[in-house]
Amino acid sequence: MPYSPRWMTGVCVQTPLRLVLTILAILWCGAPLPAARADALPSPPDAPSAAPGETQPPDAARQMAQLANEAAARLNENRLPEALDRFVKLFTLREENGRRVEAMTEMINVSRYLEQTGRRPAAIYVLQTACNLAMEWPPEPVVLTALTQLEQWLDAAQQWSHALEYATASAKLAIRLDRLSDASVQVKRAFDIAQRLNDWKSALNVLTHWTEVIQDKPEWKKEWADAQFILGVLMVKNVSGSAGVEYLGGAMTVYEATANLTQWQTTRSMVDAIYDRIIESLRDKLLFFNSYGYYLFLAAILFVAHLLRHRLGARNTALLAANWLFYAAMGGEFFALLLISTVCDYLVGMGLGQAASPGAKKRWLGVSLCVNLGMLGYFKYRNFFVENVVLLAQGMGIHLDAAVVQIVLPAGISFYTFQSLSYILDVYRGEIPPEKNFLTFAVFVSFFPQLIAGPIERTAHLLPQLAARFHVTAEDWLAGIQLILWGLFKKIVIADNLAPLVERAFSPQAPLDSGLALAGVYAFALQIYGDFSGYTDIARGSARLFGIKLRINFLRPYFAYSMQDFWRRWHISLSTWLRDYLYISLGGGRGGRLKTFRNLLLTMALGGLWHGPTLLFLAWGVFHGLILGAERMILGPLKELPQAGWKRLLGGIVTFHLVCFGWALFRAGDAAAFHHWLAMLTSGAWGPDAPRTAAFLLLNAAPVLASWVISARMTQPPVVVAEPSLHGLEMSPRWRLAAAVACFYGIVFLGLDADREFIYFRF
């Protein structure tokens, strides 16, 4: 995990900070401490004796006795800050005089007394201070006792990051003391806490160290095999199947040698399944944009297209074969759906062109809508509809039995269905003539750079380019390579680097930390932008290498000063599709403000469901629809940018945070996860690692923000209301070369990684 904050172990070592930390601990404790019982608190010795064989300096002995008496007295007088300060000083003095065991034992007793009297935070502070100071000691059993007790209290207080740190430390100390039974217990506790934190790297480190210790001990063979099995499962889930097989193979060897046939068979089945999955994933990920296979495929198709550049029919035939090969590799079992949609809409388009009456046109349109929306509805929304009908019936006291089947979503179906429908709707409205050449139309529906996740192209823009001879210039090559490198940079360097922080923030086991909740949603805003706009840039760059210019899909979206402005900048191909074919068909802005509000709400609700068949996606769409409707009712339609700088700045801040709240709905996955994120946000707790988190976010946001600022200054006036330009920004060759080199080295440093698929592949 690129981002894994750890608390500083030695924060209490420096003497000038001790008093401040003591006061903070007491402020944390709250109510006054009940009077100390004489039988509960060990009485301080009048004159501590020297350790055997040592001569205790008289001044040190008197100072220790005085500190012990003062600490006990102030504890009995409920003067807790002063008492704790003296206990820490007494601990340090005894340590300096070689009386470590006595010093630690006394701190354990004091902390237990504080815990028994209801002051666990103070008890944790005392024991944590002692343990931090004892980290550099030679191995001592009493320190193991203290670490174990501290870890248990931290775990009970849900301070899991601290608990993981001290559980790991106690496991390592038990290993150094050769107390393997105690080490085994602490390893299991550290592993459990790491799982709770979704910190698989810490879990991996703990178990790896443990297996290295016990691998040559015959009496620990079973435990070693079990640890290898868990390591294998962790590697399979979080790294790769091939990495996990090595650990599972070691476990299988021991299970076979010890005649543990049940566990051996379980592990063997898992290894076989992993090998099957590796083979399948190699096929599935062969042509992901962040895999090497895609660029080998792209180079081969470019070579063939260059050879056939003067023969339009042959070139489009080769391109169609490449498109279908690409889709077969990405979602082979659903290739028939793409073929059905292509053939159906080609025939419907021809029928619309020959229809002599409005009624005949409507019947042809109905055929296309039934076929395309029928396929989309079954594969994407069948289970959603069934589950919600059953829940609604149960709420009305009606019992229904309905089977929910496992349906795999075909790759790209939401995108190529909308693109094909846009052609039919344009022909139906008489805006374009039907395409008579099936080959050209099939290439239009299945053009591989934008087939899986857009941008959703319009017929009038893409089809004429495919029907003409390719004319590829040096500028096309330069712009295409630049777009591909920038898209890979946004995906690999920015989006994938932020993914672990997002996963932690939206985990149901995440601690109640407002800072983590905010960092998580800000990180997701950057992640989804880097991921989706990165894909779009790679698609546009790949098409540009063929001399084809795809539409711009993102235009500095987080610089938007209103929600209307945001949807003119974010996922432009989808937002304009919804506007032109759904919002306007519902009536658009005609009929008064209430009808406009209704039309916006319905359009965005359906846009939310387009992203996924869950109630949270529906809520995300409704949320945006409500904001857009409120803006239209209060401010009217967006016509021009506000001129006042402070208005734009204020609008931008408000809009960005409204969008981020919507992203929390979008990312949460289910209602329970979203409620947990809300509880984190409103908890008021701010972890001490907040500055590091902020620096991490700024580091990842800096390249994107810098590119936006540069492009905003180079595009005057800002392109917001008008249709976005289809051409890239004009940059000097020197700046383009510098940007390309920076992107290239960022990609090379982190490497192509098809294990993290693009987010919009799920839609």
CSV table of N, CA and C in Angstrom, one decimal, residues 596-704:
chain,number,residue,atom,x,y,z
A,596,THR,N,-39.6,21.8,-15.6
A,596,THR,CA,-38.2,21.7,-15.8
A,596,THR,C,-37.5,20.9,-14.7
A,597,PHE,N,-37.9,21.2,-13.5
A,597,PHE,CA,-37.4,20.5,-12.3
A,597,PHE,C,-37.6,19.0,-12.4
A,598,ARG,N,-38.9,18.7,-12.8
A,598,ARG,CA,-39.2,17.3,-12.9
A,598,ARG,C,-38.4,16.6,-14.0
A,599,ASN,N,-38.2,17.3,-15.1
A,599,ASN,CA,-37.4,16.7,-16.2
A,599,ASN,C,-36.0,16.5,-15.9
A,600,LEU,N,-35.4,17.4,-15.2
A,600,LEU,CA,-34.0,17.3,-14.7
A,600,LEU,C,-33.9,16.1,-13.7
A,601,LEU,N,-34.8,16.0,-12.8
A,601,LEU,CA,-34.8,15.0,-11.8
A,601,LEU,C,-34.9,13.6,-12.4
A,602,LEU,N,-35.8,13.4,-13.4
A,602,LEU,CA,-36.0,12.1,-14.0
A,602,LEU,C,-34.7,11.8,-14.9
A,603,THR,N,-34.2,12.8,-15.6
A,603,THR,CA,-33.0,12.6,-16.4
A,603,THR,C,-31.8,12.1,-15.6
A,604,MET,N,-31.6,12.8,-14.5
A,604,MET,CA,-30.4,12.5,-13.7
A,604,MET,C,-30.6,11.2,-12.9
A,605,ALA,N,-31.9,10.9,-12.5
A,605,ALA,CA,-32.1,9.6,-11.8
A,605,ALA,C,-31.8,8.4,-12.8
A,606,LEU,N,-32.3,8.6,-14.0
A,606,LEU,CA,-32.0,7.5,-15.0
A,606,LEU,C,-30.5,7.5,-15.4
A,607,GLY,N,-29.8,8.7,-15.3
A,607,GLY,CA,-28.4,8.7,-15.5
A,607,GLY,C,-27.7,8.0,-14.4
A,608,GLY,N,-28.2,8.1,-13.2
A,608,GLY,CA,-27.6,7.4,-12.0
A,608,GLY,C,-27.8,5.9,-12.2
A,609,LEU,N,-29.0,5.4,-12.6
A,609,LEU,CA,-29.2,4.0,-12.9
A,609,LEU,C,-28.4,3.5,-14.0
A,610,TRP,N,-28.1,4.3,-15.0
A,610,TRP,CA,-27.2,3.9,-16.1
A,610,TRP,C,-25.8,3.5,-15.6
A,611,HIS,N,-25.4,4.1,-14.5
A,611,HIS,CA,-24.1,3.7,-14.0
A,611,HIS,C,-24.1,2.4,-13.2
A,612,GLY,N,-25.2,2.0,-12.7
A,612,GLY,CA,-25.3,0.7,-12.0
A,612,GLY,C,-26.7,0.5,-11.4
A,613,PRO,N,-27.1,-0.8,-11.3
A,613,PRO,CA,-28.4,-1.1,-10.8
A,613,PRO,C,-28.4,-1.3,-9.3
A,614,THR,N,-28.2,-0.2,-8.6
A,614,THR,CA,-28.2,-0.1,-7.1
A,614,THR,C,-29.0,1.1,-6.7
A,615,LEU,N,-29.5,1.1,-5.5
A,615,LEU,CA,-30.2,2.2,-4.9
A,615,LEU,C,-29.3,3.4,-4.7
A,616,LEU,N,-28.0,3.1,-4.4
A,616,LEU,CA,-27.1,4.2,-4.2
A,616,LEU,C,-26.8,5.0,-5.5
A,617,PHE,N,-26.7,4.3,-6.6
A,617,PHE,CA,-26.5,4.9,-7.9
A,617,PHE,C,-27.7,5.8,-8.2
A,618,LEU,N,-28.9,5.2,-7.9
A,618,LEU,CA,-30.1,6.0,-8.1
A,618,LEU,C,-30.1,7.2,-7.2
A,619,ALA,N,-29.7,7.1,-5.9
A,619,ALA,CA,-29.6,8.2,-5.0
A,619,ALA,C,-28.6,9.2,-5.5
A,620,TRP,N,-27.5,8.8,-6.1
A,620,TRP,CA,-26.5,9.7,-6.6
A,620,TRP,C,-27.1,10.5,-7.8
A,621,GLY,N,-27.9,9.9,-8.6
A,621,GLY,CA,-28.5,10.6,-9.7
A,621,GLY,C,-29.6,11.5,-9.2
A,622,VAL,N,-30.4,11.1,-8.3
A,622,VAL,CA,-31.4,12.0,-7.7
A,622,VAL,C,-30.8,13.2,-7.0
A,623,PHE,N,-29.7,13.0,-6.3
A,623,PHE,CA,-29.0,14.1,-5.6
A,623,PHE,C,-28.6,15.1,-6.6
A,624,HIS,N,-27.9,14.7,-7.7
A,624,HIS,CA,-27.5,15.6,-8.8
A,624,HIS,C,-28.7,16.3,-9.4
A,625,GLY,N,-29.8,15.5,-9.6
A,625,GLY,CA,-31.0,16.1,-10.2
A,625,GLY,C,-31.6,17.2,-9.3
A,626,LEU,N,-31.6,16.9,-8.0
A,626,LEU,CA,-32.2,17.9,-7.1
A,626,LEU,C,-31.4,19.2,-7.1
A,627,ILE,N,-30.0,19.1,-7.1
A,627,ILE,CA,-29.2,20.3,-7.1
A,627,ILE,C,-29.4,21.0,-8.5
A,628,LEU,N,-29.4,20.3,-9.6
A,628,LEU,CA,-29.6,21.0,-10.9
A,628,LEU,C,-30.9,21.6,-10.9
A,629,GLY,N,-32.0,21.0,-10.4
A,629,GLY,CA,-33.3,21.6,-10.5
A,629,GLY,C,-33.4,22.8,-9.6
A,630,ALA,N,-32.7,22.8,-8.4
A,630,ALA,CA,-32.7,23.9,-7.5
A,630,ALA,C,-32.0,25.1,-8.2
A,631,GLU,N,-30.9,24.8,-8.8
A,631,GLU,CA,-30.1,25.9,-9.5
A,631,GLU,C,-30.9,26.5,-10.6
A,632,ARG,N,-31.6,25.7,-11.4
A,632,ARG,CA,-32.4,26.2,-12.5
A,632,ARG,C,-33.6,27.1,-12.0
A,633,MET,N,-34.2,26.6,-10.9
A,633,MET,CA,-35.3,27.4,-10.3
A,633,MET,C,-34.9,28.7,-9.7
A,634,ILE,N,-33.7,28.7,-9.1
A,634,ILE,CA,-33.2,29.9,-8.4
A,634,ILE,C,-32.4,30.8,-9.3
A,635,LEU,N,-31.5,30.2,-10.1
A,635,LEU,CA,-30.5,31.0,-10.9
A,635,LEU,C,-30.9,31.1,-12.4
A,636,GLY,N,-31.8,30.1,-12.9
A,636,GLY,CA,-32.1,30.1,-14.3
A,636,GLY,C,-31.0,29.3,-15.0
A,637,PRO,N,-31.2,29.1,-16.3
A,637,PRO,CA,-30.2,28.4,-17.1
A,637,PRO,C,-28.8,29.1,-17.2
A,638,LEU,N,-27.8,28.2,-17.3
A,638,LEU,CA,-26.4,28.8,-17.4
A,638,LEU,C,-26.2,29.4,-18.7
A,639,LYS,N,-25.8,30.6,-18.8
A,639,LYS,CA,-25.6,31.3,-20.1
A,639,LYS,C,-24.2,31.8,-20.2
A,640,GLU,N,-23.6,32.3,-19.1
A,640,GLU,CA,-22.3,32.9,-19.2
A,640,GLU,C,-21.6,32.7,-17.8
A,641,LEU,N,-20.3,32.9,-17.8
A,641,LEU,CA,-19.5,32.8,-16.6
A,641,LEU,C,-19.7,34.0,-15.8
A,642,PRO,N,-19.8,33.9,-14.5
A,642,PRO,CA,-19.7,35.1,-13.6
A,642,PRO,C,-18.4,35.8,-13.7
A,643,GLN,N,-18.4,37.1,-13.8
A,643,GLN,CA,-17.2,37.8,-14.0
A,643,GLN,C,-16.4,38.0,-12.7
A,644,ALA,N,-17.2,38.2,-11.6
A,644,ALA,CA,-16.5,38.5,-10.3
A,644,ALA,C,-15.7,37.3,-9.8
A,645,GLY,N,-14.4,37.5,-9.5
A,645,GLY,CA,-13.5,36.4,-9.1
A,645,GLY,C,-14.0,35.7,-7.9
A,646,TRP,N,-14.5,36.5,-6.9
A,646,TRP,CA,-14.9,35.9,-5.6
A,646,TRP,C,-16.1,35.0,-5.8
A,647,LYS,N,-17.0,35.4,-6.7
A,647,LYS,CA,-18.2,34.6,-7.0
A,647,LYS,C,-17.8,33.3,-7.6
A,648,ARG,N,-16.9,33.3,-8.5
A,648,ARG,CA,-16.5,32.1,-9.1
A,648,ARG,C,-15.8,31.2,-8.1
A,649,LEU,N,-14.9,31.8,-7.3
A,649,LEU,CA,-14.2,31.0,-6.3
A,649,LEU,C,-15.2,30.4,-5.3
A,650,LEU,N,-16.1,31.2,-4.8
A,650,LEU,CA,-17.1,30.6,-3.8
A,650,LEU,C,-17.9,29.5,-4.5
A,651,GLY,N,-18.4,29.8,-5.7
A,651,GLY,CA,-19.2,28.8,-6.4
A,651,GLY,C,-18.4,27.5,-6.6
A,652,GLY,N,-17.1,27.7,-7.0
A,652,GLY,CA,-16.3,26.5,-7.2
A,652,GLY,C,-16.1,25.7,-6.0
A,653,ILE,N,-15.9,26.3,-4.8
A,653,ILE,CA,-15.7,25.6,-3.6
A,653,ILE,C,-17.0,24.8,-3.2
A,654,VAL,N,-18.1,25.5,-3.3
A,654,VAL,CA,-19.4,24.9,-2.9
A,654,VAL,C,-19.7,23.7,-3.9
A,655,THR,N,-19.5,24.0,-5.2
A,655,THR,CA,-19.8,22.9,-6.2
A,655,THR,C,-18.9,21.7,-6.0
A,656,PHE,N,-17.6,21.9,-5.7
A,656,PHE,CA,-16.7,20.8,-5.5
A,656,PHE,C,-17.1,20.0,-4.4
A,657,HIS,N,-17.5,20.6,-3.3
A,657,HIS,CA,-17.9,19.8,-2.1
A,657,HIS,C,-19.3,19.1,-2.3
A,658,LEU,N,-20.2,19.7,-3.0
A,658,LEU,CA,-21.4,19.0,-3.4
A,658,LEU,C,-21.1,17.8,-4.2
A,659,VAL,N,-20.2,18.0,-5.2
A,659,VAL,CA,-19.8,16.8,-6.1
A,659,VAL,C,-19.2,15.7,-5.2
A,660,CYS,N,-18.3,16.1,-4.3
A,660,CYS,CA,-17.7,15.1,-3.4
A,660,CYS,C,-18.7,14.4,-2.6
A,661,PHE,N,-19.7,15.0,-2.1
A,661,PHE,CA,-20.7,14.3,-1.3
A,661,PHE,C,-21.4,13.3,-2.2
A,662,GLY,N,-21.7,13.7,-3.4
A,662,GLY,CA,-22.2,12.8,-4.4
A,662,GLY,C,-21.3,11.6,-4.7
A,663,TRP,N,-20.0,11.9,-4.7
A,663,TRP,CA,-19.0,10.8,-4.9
A,663,TRP,C,-19.0,9.8,-3.8
A,664,ALA,N,-19.3,10.2,-2.6
A,664,ALA,CA,-19.4,9.3,-1.4
A,664,ALA,C,-20.6,8.3,-1.7
A,665,LEU,N,-21.7,8.8,-2.2
A,665,LEU,CA,-22.8,7.9,-2.5
A,665,LEU,C,-22.4,7.0,-3.6
A,666,PHE,N,-21.7,7.5,-4.6
A,666,PHE,CA,-21.2,6.7,-5.8
A,666,PHE,C,-20.3,5.6,-5.4
A,667,ARG,N,-19.3,5.9,-4.4
A,667,ARG,CA,-18.3,4.9,-4.1
A,667,ARG,C,-18.7,4.0,-3.0
A,668,ALA,N,-19.6,4.3,-2.1
A,668,ALA,CA,-19.8,3.5,-0.9
A,668,ALA,C,-20.1,2.0,-1.2
A,669,GLY,N,-20.9,1.8,-2.2
A,669,GLY,CA,-21.3,0.4,-2.6
A,669,GLY,C,-22.6,-0.1,-2.0
A,670,ASP,N,-22.8,0.2,-0.7
A,670,ASP,CA,-24.1,-0.1,-0.1
A,670,ASP,C,-24.4,0.9,1.0
A,671,ALA,N,-25.7,0.8,1.5
A,671,ALA,CA,-26.1,1.8,2.4
A,671,ALA,C,-25.3,1.8,3.7
A,672,ALA,N,-25.0,0.5,4.2
A,672,ALA,CA,-24.2,0.4,5.4
A,672,ALA,C,-22.8,1.1,5.3
A,673,ALA,N,-22.2,0.9,4.2
A,673,ALA,CA,-20.9,1.6,4.0
A,673,ALA,C,-21.0,3.1,4.0
A,674,PHE,N,-22.1,3.6,3.3
A,674,PHE,CA,-22.3,5.0,3.3
A,674,PHE,C,-22.6,5.6,4.6
A,675,HIS,N,-23.4,4.9,5.4
A,675,HIS,CA,-23.7,5.4,6.8
A,675,HIS,C,-22.5,5.4,7.6
A,676,HIS,N,-21.6,4.4,7.5
A,676,HIS,CA,-20.4,4.4,8.2
A,676,HIS,C,-19.5,5.5,7.8
A,677,TRP,N,-19.4,5.9,6.5
A,677,TRP,CA,-18.6,7.0,6.1
A,677,TRP,C,-19.2,8.3,6.7
A,678,LEU,N,-20.5,8.4,6.7
A,678,LEU,CA,-21.2,9.6,7.3
A,678,LEU,C,-20.8,9.7,8.8
A,679,ALA,N,-20.8,8.5,9.5
A,679,ALA,CA,-20.5,8.5,10.9
A,679,ALA,C,-19.0,9.0,11.1
A,680,MET,N,-18.1,8.5,10.2
A,680,MET,CA,-16.8,9.0,10.3
A,680,MET,C,-16.7,10.5,10.1
A,681,LEU,N,-17.4,11.0,9.1
A,681,LEU,CA,-17.3,12.4,8.8
A,681,LEU,C,-17.8,13.3,9.9
A,682,THR,N,-18.9,12.8,10.6
A,682,THR,CA,-19.5,13.7,11.7
A,682,THR,C,-18.9,13.3,13.1
A,683,SER,N,-17.9,12.4,13.1
A,683,SER,CA,-17.4,12.0,14.5
A,683,SER,C,-16.7,13.2,15.2
A,684,GLY,N,-16.1,14.1,14.4
A,684,GLY,CA,-15.3,15.1,15.0
A,684,GLY,C,-13.9,14.7,15.4
A,685,ALA,N,-13.5,13.5,15.2
A,685,ALA,CA,-12.2,13.0,15.5
A,685,ALA,C,-11.2,13.2,14.4
A,686,TRP,N,-10.1,13.8,14.7
A,686,TRP,CA,-9.1,14.1,13.7
A,686,TRP,C,-7.8,13.4,14.1
A,687,GLY,N,-7.3,12.4,13.3
A,687,GLY,CA,-6.1,11.7,13.6
A,687,GLY,C,-4.9,12.5,13.4
A,688,PRO,N,-3.8,12.2,14.1
A,688,PRO,CA,-2.6,13.0,14.0
A,688,PRO,C,-1.9,12.9,12.7
A,689,ASP,N,-2.3,11.9,11.8
A,689,ASP,CA,-1.6,11.8,10.5
A,689,ASP,C,-2.3,12.7,9.5
A,690,ALA,N,-3.2,13.6,9.8
A,690,ALA,CA,-3.9,14.4,8.9
A,690,ALA,C,-2.9,15.2,8.0
A,691,PRO,N,-1.8,15.8,8.6
A,691,PRO,CA,-0.9,16.6,7.7
A,691,PRO,C,-0.3,15.7,6.6
A,692,ARG,N,0.1,14.5,7.0
A,692,ARG,CA,0.7,13.6,6.0
A,692,ARG,C,-0.3,13.2,4.9
A,693,THR,N,-1.6,13.0,5.3
A,693,THR,CA,-2.6,12.7,4.4
A,693,THR,C,-2.8,13.8,3.4
A,694,ALA,N,-2.9,15.1,3.9
A,694,ALA,CA,-3.0,16.2,3.1
A,694,ALA,C,-1.9,16.4,2.1
A,695,ALA,N,-0.7,16.2,2.5
A,695,ALA,CA,0.5,16.3,1.7
A,695,ALA,C,0.4,15.2,0.6
A,696,PHE,N,0.0,14.0,0.9
A,696,PHE,CA,-0.2,12.9,0.0
A,696,PHE,C,-1.2,13.3,-1.1
A,697,LEU,N,-2.3,13.8,-0.7
A,697,LEU,CA,-3.3,14.2,-1.7
A,697,LEU,C,-2.8,15.3,-2.6
A,698,LEU,N,-2.2,16.3,-2.0
A,698,LEU,CA,-1.7,17.4,-2.8
A,698,LEU,C,-0.6,17.0,-3.8
A,699,LEU,N,0.2,16.0,-3.4
A,699,LEU,CA,1.2,15.5,-4.3
A,699,LEU,C,0.6,14.8,-5.5
A,700,ASN,N,-0.5,14.1,-5.3
A,700,ASN,CA,-1.1,13.4,-6.4
A,700,ASN,C,-2.0,14.4,-7.2
A,701,ALA,N,-2.5,15.4,-6.6
A,701,ALA,CA,-3.4,16.4,-7.3
A,701,ALA,C,-2.6,17.4,-8.1
A,702,ALA,N,-1.3,17.6,-7.7
A,702,ALA,CA,-0.5,18.7,-8.3
A,702,ALA,C,-0.4,18.5,-9.9
A,703,PRO,N,-0.1,17.4,-10.4
A,703,PRO,CA,0.0,17.3,-11.9
A,703,PRO,C,-1.3,17.7,-12.6
A,704,VAL,N,-2.4,17.2,-12.1
A,704,VAL,CA,-3.7,17.4,-12.7
A,704,VAL,C,-4.0,18.9,-12.6
